[in-house]
Short mmCIF file of C-alpha atoms in Angstrom, two decimals:
data_model
loop_
_atom_site.label_atom_id
_atom_site.label_comp_id
_atom_site.label_asym_id
_atom_site.label_seq_id
_atom_site.Cartn_x
_atom_site.Cartn_y
_atom_site.Cartn_z
CA PRO A 1 15.11 37.35 -44.42
CA ASP A 2 16.04 35.01 -46.62
CA ALA A 3 15.48 31.66 -45.28
CA GLY A 4 19.66 31.00 -46.28
CA SER A 5 20.61 33.70 -44.37
CA MET A 6 18.82 33.23 -40.86
CA SER A 7 20.54 34.07 -37.46
CA ASP A 8 19.44 31.91 -34.69
CA GLN A 9 17.33 34.27 -33.79
CA GLN A 10 15.65 34.98 -36.80
CA PHE A 11 14.71 31.33 -37.53
CA VAL A 12 13.08 30.79 -34.43
CA ASP A 13 11.34 34.33 -34.94
CA PHE A 14 10.20 32.34 -38.22
CA ALA A 15 9.38 28.93 -36.94
CA ALA A 16 7.47 30.63 -33.83
CA GLN A 17 5.57 32.70 -37.03
CA THR A 18 4.85 29.11 -38.65
CA ASP A 19 3.61 27.39 -35.36
CA MET A 20 1.05 30.06 -34.50
CA VAL A 21 -0.03 30.78 -38.09
CA GLU A 22 -0.62 27.07 -38.68
CA ALA A 23 -2.51 26.85 -35.57
CA ASN A 24 -4.97 29.61 -35.94
CA LEU A 25 -5.46 28.35 -39.88
CA GLY A 26 -6.19 24.70 -38.35
CA GLN A 27 -8.48 26.01 -35.73
CA TRP A 28 -10.49 28.38 -38.44
CA GLY A 29 -10.24 24.89 -40.48
CA GLU A 30 -11.72 22.51 -38.43
CA THR A 31 -14.29 25.09 -37.81
CA VAL A 32 -14.88 25.83 -41.82
CA ALA A 33 -14.11 23.50 -44.20
CA SER A 34 -16.39 21.53 -45.58
CA SER A 35 -14.34 18.33 -46.35
CA GLN A 36 -13.85 16.39 -43.28
CA ALA A 37 -10.52 14.81 -44.62
CA VAL A 38 -9.16 18.83 -44.87
CA LYS A 39 -11.00 19.26 -40.80
CA ASN A 40 -8.94 16.02 -39.48
CA TYR A 41 -5.97 17.60 -41.36
CA ALA A 42 -6.44 21.24 -39.84
CA ALA A 43 -7.33 19.28 -36.62
CA MET A 44 -3.82 17.54 -36.74
CA LEU A 45 -1.77 20.67 -37.69
CA VAL A 46 -3.28 22.67 -34.30
CA ALA A 47 -1.96 19.45 -32.38
CA ASP A 48 1.40 19.36 -33.86
CA HIS A 49 1.87 23.16 -34.32
CA THR A 50 0.88 23.44 -30.54
CA ASN A 51 3.14 20.71 -29.69
CA ASP A 52 6.31 22.56 -31.85
CA PHE A 53 5.95 25.71 -30.14
CA LYS A 54 6.26 24.60 -26.88
CA GLN A 55 9.43 22.60 -27.92
CA LEU A 56 10.73 25.57 -29.40
CA SER A 57 10.11 27.84 -26.52
CA LYS A 58 11.94 25.27 -24.24
CA VAL A 59 15.05 25.49 -26.80
CA ALA A 60 15.00 29.26 -27.34
CA HIS A 61 14.57 29.89 -23.87
CA GLN A 62 17.48 27.16 -22.77
CA GLU A 63 19.55 29.53 -25.71
CA ASP A 64 18.59 32.83 -24.63
CA LEU A 65 16.89 33.85 -27.24
CA SER A 66 13.27 35.37 -27.36
CA VAL A 67 9.83 33.68 -28.68
CA PRO A 68 7.34 35.61 -30.73
CA ASN A 69 4.08 35.27 -28.17
CA ALA A 70 1.59 37.03 -31.32
CA ILE A 71 1.71 36.58 -35.01
CA ASP A 72 2.97 39.32 -36.27
CA ALA A 73 1.41 42.33 -38.69
CA GLN A 74 2.37 40.72 -41.63
CA HIS A 75 1.48 37.12 -41.14
CA ASN A 76 -1.99 38.41 -40.04
CA LYS A 77 -2.36 40.18 -43.61
CA GLU A 78 -0.90 37.25 -46.02
CA MET A 79 -1.65 34.70 -45.07
CA ILE A 80 -4.74 34.77 -41.48
CA ALA A 81 -7.05 37.50 -43.02
CA PRO A 82 -7.49 36.11 -47.22
CA LEU A 83 -8.52 32.43 -45.17
CA HIS A 84 -10.21 33.84 -42.24
CA LYS A 85 -12.58 35.53 -45.47
CA LEU A 86 -13.84 31.72 -47.00
CA ARG A 87 -15.71 28.94 -45.66
CA GLY A 88 -16.55 25.91 -47.22
CA SER A 89 -15.32 24.15 -50.26
CA ALA A 90 -13.69 27.50 -51.19
CA PHE A 91 -11.39 27.74 -47.91
CA ASP A 92 -10.53 23.76 -48.48
CA HIS A 93 -9.09 24.70 -51.92
CA ARG A 94 -6.68 27.88 -50.84
CA TYR A 95 -6.29 26.07 -47.42
CA ILE A 96 -4.41 23.27 -48.87
CA LEU A 97 -2.79 24.95 -51.86
CA ASP A 98 -1.31 27.17 -48.76
CA MET A 99 -0.70 24.26 -46.70
CA VAL A 100 1.77 22.83 -49.41
CA ALA A 101 3.43 26.42 -50.38
CA GLY A 102 3.87 27.08 -46.52
CA HIS A 103 5.05 23.58 -45.44
CA LYS A 104 7.58 23.50 -48.64
CA LYS A 105 8.57 27.12 -47.61
CA ALA A 106 9.46 25.66 -43.44
CA ILE A 107 11.06 22.60 -44.68
CA ALA A 108 13.60 24.60 -46.74
CA ALA A 109 14.13 27.18 -43.63
CA TYR A 110 14.42 23.95 -40.95
CA GLU A 111 17.29 22.44 -43.59
CA LYS A 112 19.48 25.48 -43.82
CA GLU A 113 18.86 26.30 -39.98
CA GLU A 114 20.09 22.38 -39.08
CA LYS A 115 23.64 23.17 -41.26
CA SER A 116 23.92 26.31 -39.86
CA ALA A 117 22.53 26.33 -36.47
CA SER A 118 24.89 27.67 -33.60
CA SER A 119 23.72 25.57 -31.11
CA PRO A 120 23.39 21.46 -30.61
CA ALA A 121 19.82 22.23 -28.88
CA LEU A 122 18.47 24.10 -31.73
CA ILE A 123 19.67 22.09 -34.32
CA GLU A 124 18.05 19.10 -32.36
CA TYR A 125 15.26 20.54 -32.27
CA VAL A 126 14.89 21.16 -36.13
CA GLN A 127 15.96 17.13 -36.80
CA LYS A 128 12.89 16.61 -34.54
CA ALA A 129 10.61 19.25 -35.87
CA LEU A 130 11.43 17.91 -39.85
CA PRO A 131 9.88 14.99 -39.46
CA VAL A 132 6.72 16.17 -38.63
CA LEU A 133 6.65 19.03 -41.24
CA HIS A 134 7.44 16.11 -43.80
CA LYS A 135 4.02 14.49 -42.88
CA HIS A 136 1.95 17.65 -43.00
CA LEU A 137 3.11 18.51 -46.87
CA ASP A 138 2.43 14.93 -47.96
CA GLY A 139 -0.96 15.60 -45.90
CA ALA A 140 -1.53 18.45 -47.83
CA GLU A 141 -0.62 17.20 -51.52
CA LYS A 142 -2.43 14.06 -50.96
CA LEU A 143 -5.86 16.35 -50.18
CA ARG A 144 -5.09 18.91 -52.86
#
């Protein structure tokens, strides 16, 4: 769905997919990246997105919203599979470009949810998550 017209449930689905994809790709990056800086960035994403998924799950359950527990086929095909074929500097380059684009998209969706969420708990979650997403975007842009 377009980030401007997401329901709270669609936002939770989007945020959960983002967390799971980032953690998965971060784990892969820790293994196959050639640059230590990229490996460190990947490790930070694993930790932060794993923590965020726990926070999101807590808020979603309070609000009676469901949380997906696996990466969907679209994200597997479009984001995971292409990066899992790469190693070394080829991985580093594509991963960082994907992290810049992905975090820009996530920030836009989170900012829209902050204005449109029907739940104060979801708004609070978004307000805590946004600075972390900005930190990730800044880190990826520095590595680029």
